[in-house]
Coordinates of C-alpha atoms in Angstrom, one line a residue:
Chain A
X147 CA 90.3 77.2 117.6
X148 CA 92.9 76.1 115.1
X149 CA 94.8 74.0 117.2
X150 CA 98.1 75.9 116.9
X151 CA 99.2 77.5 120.4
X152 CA 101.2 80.3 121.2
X153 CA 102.6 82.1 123.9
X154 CA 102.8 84.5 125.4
X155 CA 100.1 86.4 124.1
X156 CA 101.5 89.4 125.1
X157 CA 105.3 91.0 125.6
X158 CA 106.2 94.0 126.8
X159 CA 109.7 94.9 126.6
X160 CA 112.7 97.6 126.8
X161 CA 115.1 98.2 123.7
X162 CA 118.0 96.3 123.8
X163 CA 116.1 93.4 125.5
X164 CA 115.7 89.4 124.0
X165 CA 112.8 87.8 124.2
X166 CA 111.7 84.0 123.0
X167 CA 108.1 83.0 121.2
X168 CA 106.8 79.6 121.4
X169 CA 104.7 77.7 119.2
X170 CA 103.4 74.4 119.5
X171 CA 101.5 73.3 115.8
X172 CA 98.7 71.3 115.3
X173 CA 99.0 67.8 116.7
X174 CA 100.3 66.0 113.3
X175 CA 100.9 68.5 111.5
X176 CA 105.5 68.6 110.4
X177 CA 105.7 71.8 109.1
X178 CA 105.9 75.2 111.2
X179 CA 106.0 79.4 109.8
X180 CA 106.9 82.2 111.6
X181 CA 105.2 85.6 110.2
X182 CA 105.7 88.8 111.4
X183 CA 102.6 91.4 110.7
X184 CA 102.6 94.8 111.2
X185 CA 100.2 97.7 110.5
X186 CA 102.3 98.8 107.9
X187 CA 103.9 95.4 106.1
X188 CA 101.5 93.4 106.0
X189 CA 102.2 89.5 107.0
X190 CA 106.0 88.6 106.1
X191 CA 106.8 85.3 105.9
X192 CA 110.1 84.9 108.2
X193 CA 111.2 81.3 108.3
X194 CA 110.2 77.7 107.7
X195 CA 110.7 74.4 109.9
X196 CA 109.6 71.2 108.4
X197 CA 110.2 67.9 110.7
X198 CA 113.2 70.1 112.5
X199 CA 114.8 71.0 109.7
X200 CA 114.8 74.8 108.3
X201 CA 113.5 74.8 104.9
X202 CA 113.3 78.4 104.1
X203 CA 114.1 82.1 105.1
X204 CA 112.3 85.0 104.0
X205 CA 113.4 88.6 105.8
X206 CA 114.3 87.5 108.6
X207 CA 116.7 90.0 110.5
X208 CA 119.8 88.3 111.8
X209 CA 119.1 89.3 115.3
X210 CA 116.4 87.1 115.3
X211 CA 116.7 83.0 115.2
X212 CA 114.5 80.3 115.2
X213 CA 114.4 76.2 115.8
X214 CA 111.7 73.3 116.1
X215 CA 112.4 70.7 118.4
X216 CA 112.2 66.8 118.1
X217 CA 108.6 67.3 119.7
X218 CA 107.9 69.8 117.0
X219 CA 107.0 73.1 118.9
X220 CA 109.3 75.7 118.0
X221 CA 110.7 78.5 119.2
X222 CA 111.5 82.2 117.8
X223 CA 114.1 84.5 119.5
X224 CA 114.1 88.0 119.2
X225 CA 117.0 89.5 120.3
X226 CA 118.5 93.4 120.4
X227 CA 114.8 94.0 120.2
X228 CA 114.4 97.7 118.2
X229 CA 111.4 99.7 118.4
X230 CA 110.2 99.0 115.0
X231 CA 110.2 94.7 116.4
X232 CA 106.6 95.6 117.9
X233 CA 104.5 93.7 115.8
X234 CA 102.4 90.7 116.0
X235 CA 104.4 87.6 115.8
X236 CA 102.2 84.4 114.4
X237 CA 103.1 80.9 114.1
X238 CA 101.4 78.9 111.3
X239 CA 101.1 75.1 110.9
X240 CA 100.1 73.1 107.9
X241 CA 99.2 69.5 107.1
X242 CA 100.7 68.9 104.8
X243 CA 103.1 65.9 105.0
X244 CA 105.6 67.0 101.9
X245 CA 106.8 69.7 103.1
X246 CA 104.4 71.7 103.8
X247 CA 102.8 74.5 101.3
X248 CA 99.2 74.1 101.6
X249 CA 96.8 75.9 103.8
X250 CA 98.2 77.1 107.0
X251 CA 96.6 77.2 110.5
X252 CA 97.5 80.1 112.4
X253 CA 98.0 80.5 115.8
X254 CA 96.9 83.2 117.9
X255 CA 99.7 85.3 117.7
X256 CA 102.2 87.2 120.3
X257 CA 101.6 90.8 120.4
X258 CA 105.2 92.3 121.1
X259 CA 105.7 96.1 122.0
X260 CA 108.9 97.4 122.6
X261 CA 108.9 100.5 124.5
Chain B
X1061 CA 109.1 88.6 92.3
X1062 CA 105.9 87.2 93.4
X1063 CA 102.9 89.2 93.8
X1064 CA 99.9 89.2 95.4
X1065 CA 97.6 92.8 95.7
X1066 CA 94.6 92.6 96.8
X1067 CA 91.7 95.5 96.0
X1068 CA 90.3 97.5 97.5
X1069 CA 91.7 98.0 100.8
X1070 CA 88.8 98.4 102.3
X1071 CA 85.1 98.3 101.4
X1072 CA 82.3 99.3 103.3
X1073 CA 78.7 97.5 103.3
X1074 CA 75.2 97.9 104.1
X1075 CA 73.6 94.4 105.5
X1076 CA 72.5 92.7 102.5
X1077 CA 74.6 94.1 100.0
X1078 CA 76.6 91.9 97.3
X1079 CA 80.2 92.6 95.9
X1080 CA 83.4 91.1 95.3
X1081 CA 86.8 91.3 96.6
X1082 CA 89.9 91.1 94.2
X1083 CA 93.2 89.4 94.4
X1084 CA 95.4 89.9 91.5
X1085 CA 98.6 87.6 91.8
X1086 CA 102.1 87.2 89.6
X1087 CA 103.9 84.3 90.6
X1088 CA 105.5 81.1 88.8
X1089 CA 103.4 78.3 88.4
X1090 CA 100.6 78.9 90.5
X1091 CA 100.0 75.9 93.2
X1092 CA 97.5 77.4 95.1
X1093 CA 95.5 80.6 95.7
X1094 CA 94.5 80.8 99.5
X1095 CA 91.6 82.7 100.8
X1096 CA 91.8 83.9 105.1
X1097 CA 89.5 85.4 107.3
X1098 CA 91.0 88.2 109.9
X1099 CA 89.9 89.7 112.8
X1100 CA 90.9 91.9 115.1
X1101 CA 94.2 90.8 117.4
X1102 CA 93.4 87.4 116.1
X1103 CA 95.3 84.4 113.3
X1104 CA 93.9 84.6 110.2
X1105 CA 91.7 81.7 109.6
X1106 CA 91.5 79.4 106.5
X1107 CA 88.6 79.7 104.1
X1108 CA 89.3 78.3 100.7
X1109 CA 92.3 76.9 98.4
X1110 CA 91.9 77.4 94.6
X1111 CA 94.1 75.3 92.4
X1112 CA 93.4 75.7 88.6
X1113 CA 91.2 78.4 86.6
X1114 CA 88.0 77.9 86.1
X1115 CA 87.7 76.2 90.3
X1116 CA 85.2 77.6 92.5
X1117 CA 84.7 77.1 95.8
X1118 CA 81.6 78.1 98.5
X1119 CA 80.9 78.6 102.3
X1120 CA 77.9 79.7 103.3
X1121 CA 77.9 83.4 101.6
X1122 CA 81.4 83.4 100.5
X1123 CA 82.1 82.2 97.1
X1124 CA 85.7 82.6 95.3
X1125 CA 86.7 81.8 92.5
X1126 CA 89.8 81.9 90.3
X1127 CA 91.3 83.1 86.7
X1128 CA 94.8 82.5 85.6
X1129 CA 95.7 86.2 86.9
X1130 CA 93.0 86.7 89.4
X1131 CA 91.0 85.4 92.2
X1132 CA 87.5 86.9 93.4
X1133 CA 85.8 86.4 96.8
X1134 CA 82.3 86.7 96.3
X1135 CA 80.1 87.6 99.4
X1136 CA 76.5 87.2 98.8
X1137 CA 73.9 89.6 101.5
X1138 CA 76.5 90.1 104.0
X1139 CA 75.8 90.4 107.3
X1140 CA 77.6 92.0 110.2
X1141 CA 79.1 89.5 111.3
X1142 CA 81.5 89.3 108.2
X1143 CA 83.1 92.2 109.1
X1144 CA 87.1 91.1 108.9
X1145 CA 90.2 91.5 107.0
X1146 CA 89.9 88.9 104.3
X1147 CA 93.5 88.1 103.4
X1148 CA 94.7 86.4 100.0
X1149 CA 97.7 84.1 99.5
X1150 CA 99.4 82.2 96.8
X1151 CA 102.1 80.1 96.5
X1152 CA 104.3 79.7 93.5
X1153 CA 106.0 76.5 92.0
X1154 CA 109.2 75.3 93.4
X1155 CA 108.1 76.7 96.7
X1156 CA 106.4 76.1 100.0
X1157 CA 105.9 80.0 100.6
X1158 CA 102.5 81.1 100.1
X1159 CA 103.5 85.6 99.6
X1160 CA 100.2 87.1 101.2
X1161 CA 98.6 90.4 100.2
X1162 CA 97.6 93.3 102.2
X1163 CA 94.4 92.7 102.6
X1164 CA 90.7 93.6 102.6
X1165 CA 89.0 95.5 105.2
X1166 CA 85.6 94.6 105.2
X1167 CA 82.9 96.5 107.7
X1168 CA 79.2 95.7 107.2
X1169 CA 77.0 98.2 108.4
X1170 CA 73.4 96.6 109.6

C-alpha cells in the first residue's frame, strides 16, 4: 500500500460524457502527478501540482483539467470523453518538499472505459 | 527531447535464471534514474533511485546499477513471483518530470 488513494477504481462511461478522478497523496507529501497509461503509450506524464500550485504540463488535452485543493487531494476532469480516453488514469505523490522530482508513489489507478 | 528506452520488451525466464534488464536514457543533466515494479491493473511501485555513475543499489535479488548513458537491473535466480513490468524513469535537470520508458515484461516460468 503506498499510501496514495484513488477513486473510483473503475469508470464506465458514454462518449461525450465528463467524468472527475480523485486523488488524495501520501499524508505529507506537497507534490501530486497525473499520468495517463495506455497499452499503447506507455505512462504520459499529464500535469504537476505542488502545494496547490500547477507546476507543469506535459500532453495534456485541453478537454481535460486538473486542481489540488488547500487539503492537498486533487482532482482530474475529463471532459467530452472520446473513445481513445480509456486508459488507466494514476495519481502519483512524492516526498519531496522542493518541489517535488524524486521517487513517486503511485496510487492505484482509475481504470476509465468509454464505450 | 528526453529519452528513456528500455530493452527488451519482454523477457521470459526459467526459475533460477540470471539476466539483466536495460534502460538506455538521453536527457540533460541526469538527477536521477528511477527503477518501478508493475503489475497487473496495479501503480507501479518504487524500487531504486540512481544518482551518479558508478552507484549501485540492491533489494533482495534485484540489483541496478548505473553508467552515464545506461542503467541495468540485475535480477539474480528469479523466482515467480517477480514476474511484472519493471518500469525505468529519469528525470533531467531543470525539471521535476521523471519521462518513463515502456517497459519490461518480465514472466518467470517455475
Amino acid at each position: 500500500d503506498s499510501g496514495v488513494t484513488q477513486t473510483p477504481k473503475h469508470l464506465i462511461t458514454a462518449t461525450g460524457q465528463r467524468v472527475t478522478l480523485r486523488c488524495s497523496p501520501r499524508s505529507g507529501d506537497l507534490s501530486v502527478y497525473w499520468y495517463q497509461q495506455s497499452l499503447d503509450q506507455g505512462l504520459q506524464f499529464l500535469i504537476h501540482y505542488y502545494n496547490g500550485e500547477e507546476r507543469a504540463k506535459g500532453n495534456i488535452l485541453e478537454r481535460f483539467s486538473a486542481q489540488q485543493f488547500p487539503d492537498l487531494h486533487s482532482e482530474l476532469n475529463l471532459s467530452s470523453l472520446e473513445l481513445g480516453d480509456s486508459a488507466l488514469y494514476f495519481c502519483a505523490s512524492s516526498p519531496r518538499t522542493s518541489g517535488g522530482g524524486g521517487e513517486l508513489f503511485f496510487g492505484e489507478g482509475s481504470r476509465l472505459t468509454v464505450l | 527531447e528526453d529519452q528513456v528506452t528500455q530493452s527488451p520488451e519482454a523477457l521470459r525466464l526459467q526459475e533460477g535464471e540470471s539476466s539483466s534488464l536495460n534502460c538506455s536514457y538521453t536527457v540533460s543533466g541526469l538527477r536521477g534514474l528511477f527503477w518501478y515494479r508493475q503489475d497487473p491493473g496495479k501503480g507501479p511501485e518504487f524500487l531504486f533511485t540512481l544518482y551518479s555513475a558508478g552507484e549501485e543499489k540492491e533489494k533482495e535479488r534485484l540489483k541496478a546499477t548505473l553508467t552515464k548513458k545506461e542503467s541495468f537491473l540485475h535480477i539474480t535466480a528469479p523466482k515467480p513471483e517477480d514476474s511484472a513490468t519493471y518500469l525505468c524513469a529519469a528525470r533531467p535537470g531543470g525539471s521535476y518530470i521523471p519521462t518513463f520508458g515502456r517497459g519490461t515484461s518480465l514472466i518467470v516460468h517455475p
